[in-house]
């Protein structure tokens, strides 16, 4: 069983910053990609940023220049530093991880989500 635990959400004023963290635990052999997704009220879940084990990153256009994703492979953690936050960044942020468990079984898991609210 692989689990993700997120932290760091909250209420912030527009222009402020937040740092989200996600820690993976369980029978993990390796994690290939870790990412953050956002689901705004009434909208579908969408990619915010993703990072591979080698450090390659991909960002949604809305996140480029404001958000930075990073990971610590030794600790199986991923972080999302969000700066210059806007009201449209409001939503539930979900961590996602995909990789292999011991025994070579593939896994993909989601965290429980953490709420980010940006007030204008």
mmCIF file of C-alpha atoms in Angstrom:
data_model
loop_
_atom_site.group_PDB
_atom_site.id
_atom_site.type_symbol
_atom_site.label_atom_id
_atom_site.label_comp_id
_atom_site.label_asym_id
_atom_site.label_seq_id
_atom_site.Cartn_x
_atom_site.Cartn_y
_atom_site.Cartn_z
ATOM 1 C CA UNK A 1 0.000 0.000 0.000
ATOM 2 C CA UNK A 2 1.306 3.445 -0.958
ATOM 3 C CA UNK A 3 -0.110 6.565 0.645
ATOM 4 C CA UNK A 4 0.319 10.292 0.100
ATOM 5 C CA UNK A 5 -0.122 12.875 2.820
ATOM 6 C CA UNK A 6 -0.382 16.534 1.863
ATOM 7 C CA UNK A 7 0.067 19.638 3.956
ATOM 8 C CA UNK A 8 0.437 23.368 3.578
ATOM 9 C CA UNK A 9 -2.890 24.604 2.259
ATOM 10 C CA UNK A 10 -4.757 27.511 3.758
ATOM 11 C CA UNK A 11 -6.139 30.985 3.275
ATOM 12 C CA UNK A 12 -3.942 33.683 1.777
ATOM 13 C CA UNK A 13 -4.478 37.101 0.268
ATOM 14 C CA UNK A 14 -3.869 37.736 -3.401
ATOM 15 C CA UNK A 15 -0.190 38.301 -4.013
ATOM 16 C CA UNK A 16 0.822 36.070 -1.149
ATOM 17 C CA UNK A 17 2.649 32.746 -1.084
ATOM 18 C CA UNK A 18 2.033 29.218 0.090
ATOM 19 C CA UNK A 19 4.152 26.077 0.070
ATOM 20 C CA UNK A 20 2.473 22.715 -0.341
ATOM 21 C CA UNK A 21 4.181 19.500 0.664
ATOM 22 C CA UNK A 22 3.403 15.875 -0.041
ATOM 23 C CA UNK A 23 5.049 12.820 1.478
ATOM 24 C CA UNK A 24 4.749 9.309 0.086
ATOM 25 C CA UNK A 25 5.017 6.258 2.286
ATOM 26 C CA UNK A 26 4.567 2.526 1.995
ATOM 27 C CA UNK A 27 6.100 -0.247 -0.028
ATOM 28 C CA UNK A 28 7.852 2.007 -2.528
ATOM 29 C CA UNK A 29 10.698 0.875 -4.730
ATOM 30 C CA UNK A 30 10.850 4.027 -6.809
ATOM 31 C CA UNK A 31 8.663 6.969 -7.760
ATOM 32 C CA UNK A 32 8.802 8.059 -11.388
ATOM 33 C CA UNK A 33 6.630 11.167 -11.506
ATOM 34 C CA UNK A 34 5.153 13.308 -8.766
ATOM 35 C CA UNK A 35 2.763 16.110 -9.444
ATOM 36 C CA UNK A 36 0.198 18.558 -8.214
ATOM 37 C CA UNK A 37 -3.293 18.923 -9.608
ATOM 38 C CA UNK A 38 -5.962 21.478 -8.796
ATOM 39 C CA UNK A 39 -9.722 21.212 -8.774
ATOM 40 C CA UNK A 40 -11.528 24.529 -8.625
ATOM 41 C CA UNK A 41 -15.185 24.686 -7.574
ATOM 42 C CA UNK A 42 -17.380 23.402 -10.377
ATOM 43 C CA UNK A 43 -14.433 22.503 -12.591
ATOM 44 C CA UNK A 44 -12.506 19.401 -13.525
ATOM 45 C CA UNK A 45 -9.213 18.490 -11.935
ATOM 46 C CA UNK A 46 -6.301 19.902 -13.914
ATOM 47 C CA UNK A 47 -2.549 19.570 -13.906
ATOM 48 C CA UNK A 48 -0.616 22.316 -12.148
ATOM 49 C CA UNK A 49 2.923 20.938 -12.235
ATOM 50 C CA UNK A 50 4.736 17.628 -12.500
ATOM 51 C CA UNK A 51 8.325 16.555 -11.892
ATOM 52 C CA UNK A 52 10.102 13.363 -12.901
ATOM 53 C CA UNK A 53 12.639 11.462 -10.866
ATOM 54 C CA UNK A 54 15.445 13.056 -12.901
ATOM 55 C CA UNK A 55 14.107 16.533 -12.184
ATOM 56 C CA UNK A 56 12.392 17.379 -15.453
ATOM 57 C CA UNK A 57 9.396 19.623 -14.876
ATOM 58 C CA UNK A 58 6.245 20.613 -16.677
ATOM 59 C CA UNK A 59 3.896 23.403 -15.659
ATOM 60 C CA UNK A 60 0.444 24.544 -16.619
ATOM 61 C CA UNK A 61 0.580 27.865 -18.418
ATOM 62 C CA UNK A 62 -1.199 29.477 -15.469
ATOM 63 C CA UNK A 63 1.573 28.323 -13.120
ATOM 64 C CA UNK A 64 4.619 29.231 -15.176
ATOM 65 C CA UNK A 65 6.747 31.931 -13.588
ATOM 66 C CA UNK A 66 4.851 31.832 -10.284
ATOM 67 C CA UNK A 67 4.978 28.241 -9.050
ATOM 68 C CA UNK A 68 7.992 25.991 -8.534
ATOM 69 C CA UNK A 69 7.804 22.235 -8.062
ATOM 70 C CA UNK A 70 10.622 20.342 -6.384
ATOM 71 C CA UNK A 71 11.180 16.896 -4.934
ATOM 72 C CA UNK A 72 13.456 15.005 -2.611
ATOM 73 C CA UNK A 73 13.930 11.497 -3.960
ATOM 74 C CA UNK A 74 15.554 10.234 -0.779
ATOM 75 C CA UNK A 75 12.549 11.317 1.299
ATOM 76 C CA UNK A 76 9.861 10.594 -1.330
ATOM 77 C CA UNK A 77 8.523 14.113 -0.977
ATOM 78 C CA UNK A 78 7.353 16.750 -3.425
ATOM 79 C CA UNK A 79 6.763 20.428 -2.802
ATOM 80 C CA UNK A 80 4.968 23.199 -4.631
ATOM 81 C CA UNK A 81 6.064 26.744 -3.897
ATOM 82 C CA UNK A 82 3.317 29.090 -4.989
ATOM 83 C CA UNK A 83 4.064 32.799 -5.244
ATOM 84 C CA UNK A 84 2.036 35.758 -6.479
ATOM 85 C CA UNK A 85 -1.145 33.855 -5.800
ATOM 86 C CA UNK A 86 -4.341 34.929 -7.532
ATOM 87 C CA UNK A 87 -7.997 34.296 -6.615
ATOM 88 C CA UNK A 88 -8.224 31.964 -9.618
ATOM 89 C CA UNK A 89 -5.634 29.700 -7.953
ATOM 90 C CA UNK A 90 -8.290 28.787 -5.392
ATOM 91 C CA UNK A 91 -9.146 25.108 -5.253
ATOM 92 C CA UNK A 92 -8.333 21.761 -3.748
ATOM 93 C CA UNK A 93 -4.789 20.735 -4.574
ATOM 94 C CA UNK A 94 -4.094 17.041 -4.954
ATOM 95 C CA UNK A 95 -0.735 15.331 -4.925
ATOM 96 C CA UNK A 96 -0.185 12.455 -7.342
ATOM 97 C CA UNK A 97 2.598 9.906 -7.532
ATOM 98 C CA UNK A 98 3.320 7.038 -9.905
ATOM 99 C CA UNK A 99 6.052 4.446 -9.698
ATOM 100 C CA UNK A 100 6.896 0.876 -8.735
ATOM 101 C CA UNK A 101 6.468 -1.027 -5.516
ATOM 102 C CA UNK A 102 8.824 -3.717 -4.296
ATOM 103 C CA UNK A 103 8.030 -6.715 -6.474
ATOM 104 C CA UNK A 104 7.760 -4.500 -9.587
ATOM 105 C CA UNK A 105 4.055 -3.784 -9.305
ATOM 106 C CA UNK A 106 3.141 -0.375 -10.709
ATOM 107 C CA UNK A 107 1.219 2.092 -8.596
ATOM 108 C CA UNK A 108 -0.468 5.447 -9.023
ATOM 109 C CA UNK A 109 -1.965 7.141 -6.013
ATOM 110 C CA UNK A 110 -3.635 10.388 -5.022
ATOM 111 C CA UNK A 111 -3.515 12.330 -1.822
ATOM 112 C CA UNK A 112 -6.622 13.420 0.037
ATOM 113 C CA UNK A 113 -6.306 17.005 -1.147
ATOM 114 C CA UNK A 114 -5.518 20.258 0.585
ATOM 115 C CA UNK A 115 -7.614 23.400 0.200
ATOM 116 C CA UNK A 116 -6.026 26.614 -1.013
ATOM 117 C CA UNK A 117 -8.146 29.745 -0.831
ATOM 118 C CA UNK A 118 -6.871 33.022 -2.266
ATOM 119 C CA UNK A 119 -8.874 36.084 -1.294
ATOM 120 C CA UNK A 120 -8.986 39.219 -3.396
#
